[in-house]
PDB file of C-alpha atoms and ligand atoms in Angstrom:
ATOM      1  CA  MET A   1    -172.811-105.968  58.182  1.00 91.00           C
ATOM      2  CA  SER A   2    -176.398-104.825  57.708  1.00 97.00           C
ATOM      3  CA  ILE A   3    -178.298-104.197  54.506  1.00 97.00           C
ATOM      4  CA  ALA A   4    -179.085-100.537  55.140  1.00 98.00           C
ATOM      5  CA  LEU A   5    -181.858 -98.679  53.305  1.00 98.00           C
ATOM      6  CA  ILE A   6    -181.459 -94.915  53.049  1.00 98.00           C
ATOM      7  CA  GLY A   7    -183.440 -92.314  51.135  1.00 98.00           C
ATOM      8  CA  PHE A   8    -185.959 -89.482  51.329  1.00 98.00           C
ATOM      9  CA  MET A   9    -189.281 -89.658  53.163  1.00 98.00           C
ATOM     10  CA  GLY A  10    -191.925 -91.522  51.211  1.00 98.00           C
ATOM     11  CA  ALA A  11    -189.469 -93.503  49.060  1.00 98.00           C
ATOM     12  CA  GLY A  12    -190.709 -96.864  50.387  1.00 96.00           C
ATOM     13  CA  LYS A  13    -187.826 -97.913  52.669  1.00 97.00           C
ATOM     14  CA  THR A  14    -190.062 -99.638  55.213  1.00 95.00           C
ATOM     15  CA  THR A  15    -192.112-101.485  52.585  1.00 95.00           C
ATOM     16  CA  LEU A  16    -188.976-102.651  50.801  1.00 97.00           C
ATOM     17  CA  GLY A  17    -187.354-103.507  54.139  1.00 97.00           C
ATOM     18  CA  ASN A  18    -190.252-105.805  55.009  1.00 96.00           C
ATOM     19  CA  GLN A  19    -190.001-107.604  51.655  1.00 96.00           C
ATOM     20  CA  LEU A  20    -186.239-108.031  51.937  1.00 96.00           C
ATOM     21  CA  SER A  21    -186.594-109.293  55.478  1.00 97.00           C
ATOM     22  CA  GLU A  22    -188.967-112.004  54.267  1.00 96.00           C
ATOM     23  CA  LYS A  23    -186.956-112.867  51.172  1.00 94.00           C
ATOM     24  CA  LEU A  24    -183.557-113.036  52.885  1.00 95.00           C
ATOM     25  CA  ASN A  25    -184.873-114.325  56.189  1.00 96.00           C
ATOM     26  CA  LYS A  26    -183.165-111.608  58.201  1.00 97.00           C
ATOM     27  CA  PRO A  27    -184.797-109.460  60.874  1.00 98.00           C
ATOM     28  CA  LEU A  28    -185.847-105.916  59.994  1.00 98.00           C
ATOM     29  CA  ILE A  29    -184.994-103.060  62.340  1.00 98.00           C
ATOM     30  CA  ASP A  30    -186.672 -99.735  61.590  1.00 98.00           C
ATOM     31  CA  LEU A  31    -184.624 -97.033  63.344  1.00 98.00           C
ATOM     32  CA  ASP A  32    -187.574 -94.642  63.723  1.00 98.00           C
ATOM     33  CA  GLN A  33    -189.646 -97.368  65.380  1.00 97.00           C
ATOM     34  CA  PHE A  34    -186.748 -98.303  67.638  1.00 98.00           C
ATOM     35  CA  ILE A  35    -186.308 -94.674  68.763  1.00 98.00           C
ATOM     36  CA  GLU A  36    -190.061 -94.286  69.363  1.00 98.00           C
ATOM     37  CA  LEU A  37    -190.142 -97.395  71.553  1.00 98.00           C
ATOM     38  CA  ASP A  38    -186.975 -96.401  73.370  1.00 98.00           C
ATOM     39  CA  GLU A  39    -188.266 -92.897  74.099  1.00 98.00           C
ATOM     40  CA  GLY A  40    -191.877 -93.922  74.704  1.00 98.00           C
ATOM     41  CA  MET A  41    -192.936 -91.114  72.355  1.00 97.00           C
ATOM     42  CA  SER A  42    -193.863 -90.689  68.709  1.00 98.00           C
ATOM     43  CA  ILE A  43    -191.430 -88.929  66.351  1.00 98.00           C
ATOM     44  CA  PRO A  44    -193.573 -85.732  66.233  1.00 98.00           C
ATOM     45  CA  GLU A  45    -193.678 -85.699  70.055  1.00 98.00           C
ATOM     46  CA  ILE A  46    -189.881 -86.074  70.255  1.00 98.00           C
ATOM     47  CA  PHE A  47    -189.394 -83.233  67.759  1.00 98.00           C
ATOM     48  CA  GLU A  48    -191.839 -81.057  69.625  1.00 97.00           C
ATOM     49  CA  THR A  49    -190.725 -81.632  73.207  1.00 98.00           C
ATOM     50  CA  LYS A  50    -186.994 -82.324  72.804  1.00 98.00           C
ATOM     51  CA  GLY A  51    -186.121 -80.869  69.405  1.00 97.00           C
ATOM     52  CA  GLU A  52    -184.637 -82.202  66.171  1.00 97.00           C
ATOM     53  CA  ALA A  53    -181.030 -82.073  67.458  1.00 97.00           C
ATOM     54  CA  TYR A  54    -181.970 -84.450  70.286  1.00 98.00           C
ATOM     55  CA  PHE A  55    -183.647 -86.789  67.786  1.00 98.00           C
ATOM     56  CA  ARG A  56    -180.524 -86.715  65.544  1.00 98.00           C
ATOM     57  CA  GLU A  57    -178.316 -87.737  68.468  1.00 98.00           C
ATOM     58  CA  LYS A  58    -180.654 -90.634  69.332  1.00 98.00           C
ATOM     59  CA  GLU A  59    -180.661 -91.597  65.659  1.00 98.00           C
ATOM     60  CA  TYR A  60    -176.841 -91.640  65.581  1.00 98.00           C
ATOM     61  CA  LEU A  61    -176.680 -93.860  68.693  1.00 98.00           C
ATOM     62  CA  ALA A  62    -179.291 -96.233  67.263  1.00 98.00           C
ATOM     63  CA  LEU A  63    -177.470 -96.423  63.923  1.00 98.00           C
ATOM     64  CA  LYS A  64    -174.200 -97.212  65.711  1.00 98.00           C
ATOM     65  CA  LYS A  65    -175.951 -99.938  67.715  1.00 98.00           C
ATOM     66  CA  PHE A  66    -177.444-101.741  64.719  1.00 98.00           C
ATOM     67  CA  ILE A  67    -175.387-101.062  61.604  1.00 98.00           C
ATOM     68  CA  ASN A  68    -172.996-103.973  62.097  1.00 97.00           C
ATOM     69  CA  GLU A  69    -175.736-106.530  62.803  1.00 97.00           C
ATOM     70  CA  ASP A  70    -176.786-109.159  60.284  1.00 97.00           C
ATOM     71  CA  ILE A  71    -180.138-107.464  59.619  1.00 98.00           C
ATOM     72  CA  ILE A  72    -182.105-105.298  57.228  1.00 98.00           C
ATOM     73  CA  LEU A  73    -181.903-101.735  58.555  1.00 98.00           C
ATOM     74  CA  SER A  74    -184.485 -99.168  57.525  1.00 98.00           C
ATOM     75  CA  THR A  75    -183.449 -95.589  58.345  1.00 98.00           C
ATOM     76  CA  GLY A  76    -185.214 -92.224  58.495  1.00 98.00           C
ATOM     77  CA  GLY A  77    -184.863 -89.840  55.562  1.00 98.00           C
ATOM     78  CA  GLY A  78    -182.820 -87.351  57.577  1.00 98.00           C
ATOM     79  CA  ILE A  79    -180.183 -89.849  58.714  1.00 98.00           C
ATOM     80  CA  ILE A  80    -177.632 -88.086  56.515  1.00 97.00           C
ATOM     81  CA  GLU A  81    -178.165 -84.805  58.411  1.00 97.00           C
ATOM     82  CA  ASN A  82    -175.751 -85.904  61.164  1.00 96.00           C
ATOM     83  CA  PRO A  83    -172.247 -85.926  59.630  1.00 95.00           C
ATOM     84  CA  ASN A  84    -171.104 -88.549  62.186  1.00 96.00           C
ATOM     85  CA  ASN A  85    -173.281 -91.103  60.428  1.00 98.00           C
ATOM     86  CA  LYS A  86    -171.355 -90.957  57.170  1.00 97.00           C
ATOM     87  CA  SER A  87    -168.324 -92.906  58.401  1.00 96.00           C
ATOM     88  CA  LEU A  88    -170.588 -95.584  59.922  1.00 97.00           C
ATOM     89  CA  PHE A  89    -172.264 -96.052  56.539  1.00 97.00           C
ATOM     90  CA  LEU A  90    -168.999 -96.019  54.603  1.00 97.00           C
ATOM     91  CA  LYS A  91    -167.601 -98.807  56.800  1.00 96.00           C
ATOM     92  CA  ASN A  92    -170.791-100.836  56.343  1.00 96.00           C
ATOM     93  CA  LYS A  93    -170.656-100.553  52.522  1.00 86.00           C
ATOM     94  CA  CYS A  94    -173.959-102.391  51.914  1.00 95.00           C
ATOM     95  CA  ASN A  95    -176.164 -99.282  51.764  1.00 97.00           C
ATOM     96  CA  PHE A  96    -178.941 -98.912  49.212  1.00 98.00           C
ATOM     97  CA  TRP A  97    -180.471 -95.578  48.204  1.00 98.00           C
ATOM     98  CA  VAL A  98    -184.215 -96.091  47.896  1.00 98.00           C
ATOM     99  CA  ASP A  99    -185.613 -93.368  45.658  1.00 98.00           C
ATOM    100  CA  THR A 100    -188.168 -92.433  43.040  1.00 98.00           C
ATOM    101  CA  ASN A 101    -189.249 -89.282  41.214  1.00 97.00           C
ATOM    102  CA  PHE A 102    -189.809 -86.258  43.452  1.00 98.00           C
ATOM    103  CA  GLU A 103    -193.501 -85.784  42.507  1.00 98.00           C
ATOM    104  CA  THR A 104    -194.305 -89.242  43.867  1.00 97.00           C
ATOM    105  CA  LEU A 105    -192.331 -88.618  47.042  1.00 98.00           C
ATOM    106  CA  TYR A 106    -194.056 -85.274  47.569  1.00 98.00           C
ATOM    107  CA  ASN A 107    -197.552 -86.691  47.053  1.00 97.00           C
ATOM    108  CA  ARG A 108    -196.854 -89.365  49.652  1.00 97.00           C
ATOM    109  CA  ILE A 109    -195.576 -87.017  52.347  1.00 97.00           C
ATOM    110  CA  VAL A 110    -197.461 -83.751  51.876  1.00 96.00           C
ATOM    111  CA  GLY A 111    -199.260 -82.753  55.080  1.00 93.00           C
ATOM    112  CA  ASP A 112    -198.271 -85.979  56.875  1.00 95.00           C
ATOM    113  CA  LEU A 113    -198.708 -85.254  60.579  1.00 96.00           C
ATOM    114  CA  ASN A 114    -196.315 -88.080  61.441  1.00 96.00           C
ATOM    115  CA  ARG A 115    -193.481 -86.419  59.519  1.00 97.00           C
ATOM    116  CA  PRO A 116    -192.416 -83.177  61.217  1.00 97.00           C
ATOM    117  CA  ASN A 117    -190.027 -82.329  58.384  1.00 96.00           C
ATOM    118  CA  ALA A 118    -192.801 -82.573  55.801  1.00 96.00           C
ATOM    119  CA  VAL A 119    -196.016 -81.546  57.517  1.00 94.00           C
ATOM    120  CA  SER A 120    -195.767 -77.796  57.049  1.00 90.00           C
ATOM    121  CA  LYS A 121    -193.679 -77.716  53.865  1.00 94.00           C
ATOM    122  CA  GLY A 122    -195.069 -76.932  50.444  1.00 95.00           C
ATOM    123  CA  TYR A 123    -193.759 -78.307  47.152  1.00 97.00           C
ATOM    124  CA  GLU A 124    -190.842 -75.869  46.702  1.00 98.00           C
ATOM    125  CA  GLU A 125    -189.609 -76.167  50.264  1.00 97.00           C
ATOM    126  CA  SER A 126    -189.743 -79.969  50.168  1.00 98.00           C
ATOM    127  CA  LEU A 127    -187.930 -79.966  46.832  1.00 98.00           C
ATOM    128  CA  ILE A 128    -185.151 -77.814  48.312  1.00 98.00           C
ATOM    129  CA  LEU A 129    -184.793 -80.282  51.198  1.00 98.00           C
ATOM    130  CA  TYR A 130    -184.739 -83.244  48.768  1.00 98.00           C
ATOM    131  CA  LYS A 131    -182.125 -81.589  46.564  1.00 98.00           C
ATOM    132  CA  SER A 132    -179.973 -80.746  49.569  1.00 98.00           C
ATOM    133  CA  ARG A 133    -179.910 -84.423  50.518  1.00 98.00           C
ATOM    134  CA  ILE A 134    -179.504 -86.366  47.270  1.00 97.00           C
ATOM    135  CA  SER A 135    -175.750 -85.965  46.936  1.00 97.00           C
ATOM    136  CA  ARG A 136    -175.318 -87.270  50.474  1.00 97.00           C
ATOM    137  CA  TYR A 137    -177.481 -90.339  49.822  1.00 98.00           C
ATOM    138  CA  ASN A 138    -175.540 -90.927  46.630  1.00 97.00           C
ATOM    139  CA  GLU A 139    -172.182 -90.659  48.388  1.00 96.00           C
ATOM    140  CA  ILE A 140    -172.887 -93.460  50.831  1.00 96.00           C
ATOM    141  CA  ALA A 141    -175.014 -95.774  48.700  1.00 96.00           C
ATOM    142  CA  TYR A 142    -173.908 -98.807  46.752  1.00 91.00           C
ATOM    143  CA  ILE A 143    -176.636 -98.372  44.139  1.00 94.00           C
ATOM    144  CA  ARG A 144    -179.883 -96.388  43.743  1.00 96.00           C
ATOM    145  CA  VAL A 145    -183.003 -98.549  43.765  1.00 97.00           C
ATOM    146  CA  ASP A 146    -185.951 -96.981  41.933  1.00 97.00           C
ATOM    147  CA  THR A 147    -189.229 -97.831  43.644  1.00 96.00           C
ATOM    148  CA  SER A 148    -191.304 -96.871  40.623  1.00 96.00           C
ATOM    149  CA  GLN A 149    -190.654-100.482  39.558  1.00 95.00           C
ATOM    150  CA  SER A 150    -192.338-103.406  41.345  1.00 95.00           C
ATOM    151  CA  ILE A 151    -191.296-104.276  44.861  1.00 94.00           C
ATOM    152  CA  GLN A 152    -190.109-107.648  43.546  1.00 95.00           C
ATOM    153  CA  ALA A 153    -187.837-105.931  41.010  1.00 96.00           C
ATOM    154  CA  CYS A 154    -186.439-103.691  43.776  1.00 96.00           C
ATOM    155  CA  CYS A 155    -185.645-106.742  45.929  1.00 96.00           C
ATOM    156  CA  ASN A 156    -183.985-108.409  42.943  1.00 95.00           C
ATOM    157  CA  ASP A 157    -181.811-105.322  42.277  1.00 94.00           C
ATOM    158  CA  ILE A 158    -180.521-105.478  45.832  1.00 95.00           C
ATOM    159  CA  VAL A 159    -180.052-109.241  46.011  1.00 93.00           C
ATOM    160  CA  ASN A 160    -178.305-109.362  42.606  1.00 92.00           C
ATOM    161  CA  LYS A 161    -175.942-106.585  43.622  1.00 90.00           C
ATOM    162  CA  ILE A 162    -175.024-108.399  46.828  1.00 89.00           C
ATOM    163  CA  ILE A 163    -174.490-111.699  44.978  1.00 87.00           C
ATOM    164  CA  SER A 164    -172.378-110.109  42.212  1.00 85.00           C
ATOM    165  CA  ASP A 165    -170.243-108.354  44.835  1.00 80.00           C
ATOM    166  CA  ASP A 166    -169.733-111.630  46.781  1.00 77.00           C
ATOM    167  CA  ASN A 167    -168.557-113.308  43.586  1.00 72.00           C
ATOM    168  CA  GLY A 168    -166.349-110.491  42.445  1.00 63.00           C
TER     169      GLY A 168
HETATM  170  C1  S3P B 201    -187.209 -87.477  58.758  1.00 62.69           C
HETATM  171  C2  S3P B 201    -187.692 -88.637  58.204  1.00 62.69           C
HETATM  172  C3  S3P B 201    -188.524 -89.583  58.972  1.00 62.69           C
HETATM  173  C4  S3P B 201    -188.179 -89.510  60.469  1.00 62.69           C
HETATM  174  C5  S3P B 201    -188.259 -88.103  60.953  1.00 62.69           C
HETATM  175  C6  S3P B 201    -187.336 -87.151  60.205  1.00 62.69           C
HETATM  176  C7  S3P B 201    -186.507 -86.513  57.871  1.00 62.69           C
HETATM  177  O1  S3P B 201    -188.368 -90.914  58.473  1.00 62.69           O
HETATM  178  O2  S3P B 201    -186.909 -90.048  60.716  1.00 62.69           O
HETATM  179  O3  S3P B 201    -189.597 -87.679  60.817  1.00 62.69           O
HETATM  180  O4  S3P B 201    -185.928 -85.537  58.371  1.00 62.69           O
HETATM  181  O5  S3P B 201    -186.486 -86.748  56.637  1.00 62.69           O
HETATM  182  P1  S3P B 201    -189.028 -91.455  57.078  1.00 62.69           P
HETATM  183  O6  S3P B 201    -188.012 -91.196  55.997  1.00 62.69           O
HETATM  184  O7  S3P B 201    -189.225 -92.900  57.324  1.00 62.69           O
HETATM  185  O8  S3P B 201    -190.296 -90.715  56.879  1.00 62.69           O
END
């Protein structure tokens, strides 16, 4: 079982993943980084030359490869776009929705050339995408972790939830 971090772009999944990895002494796998290394291309290059559908298939295969490992797994914000991923997450159980208020998310991603699903979107369009995804994050997550609190508090939320579940 992995500790999987899901949530919208800019929520802080990678930062939190690094902290958890240190605190729990488990390796961190970042699915986007894995796909980039595997393809020998950046995410924008994959989107541009092979298309989003190709990326989503690679993402599904990478998720399937890692989700049962004893690791911290950081996923891309669109991981819930492929319906095949839902059952993998539901079997894993230990999925945490990393989130914060939309204004913060938007300010972190606006115009980001490394994020093809954000780079050319304005506020309204990004908000529509966020709203279309939140129920799917919520459906597969154990709890929502709000990254407007300190990174330490976020780690504690996750660790306490895991401990209380082990004891219950
Ligand atoms: C995407 C989010 C990105 C990356 C890709 C697509 C999305 O990950 O997987 O650019 O559709 O939301 P981050 O959430 O780490 O930015």
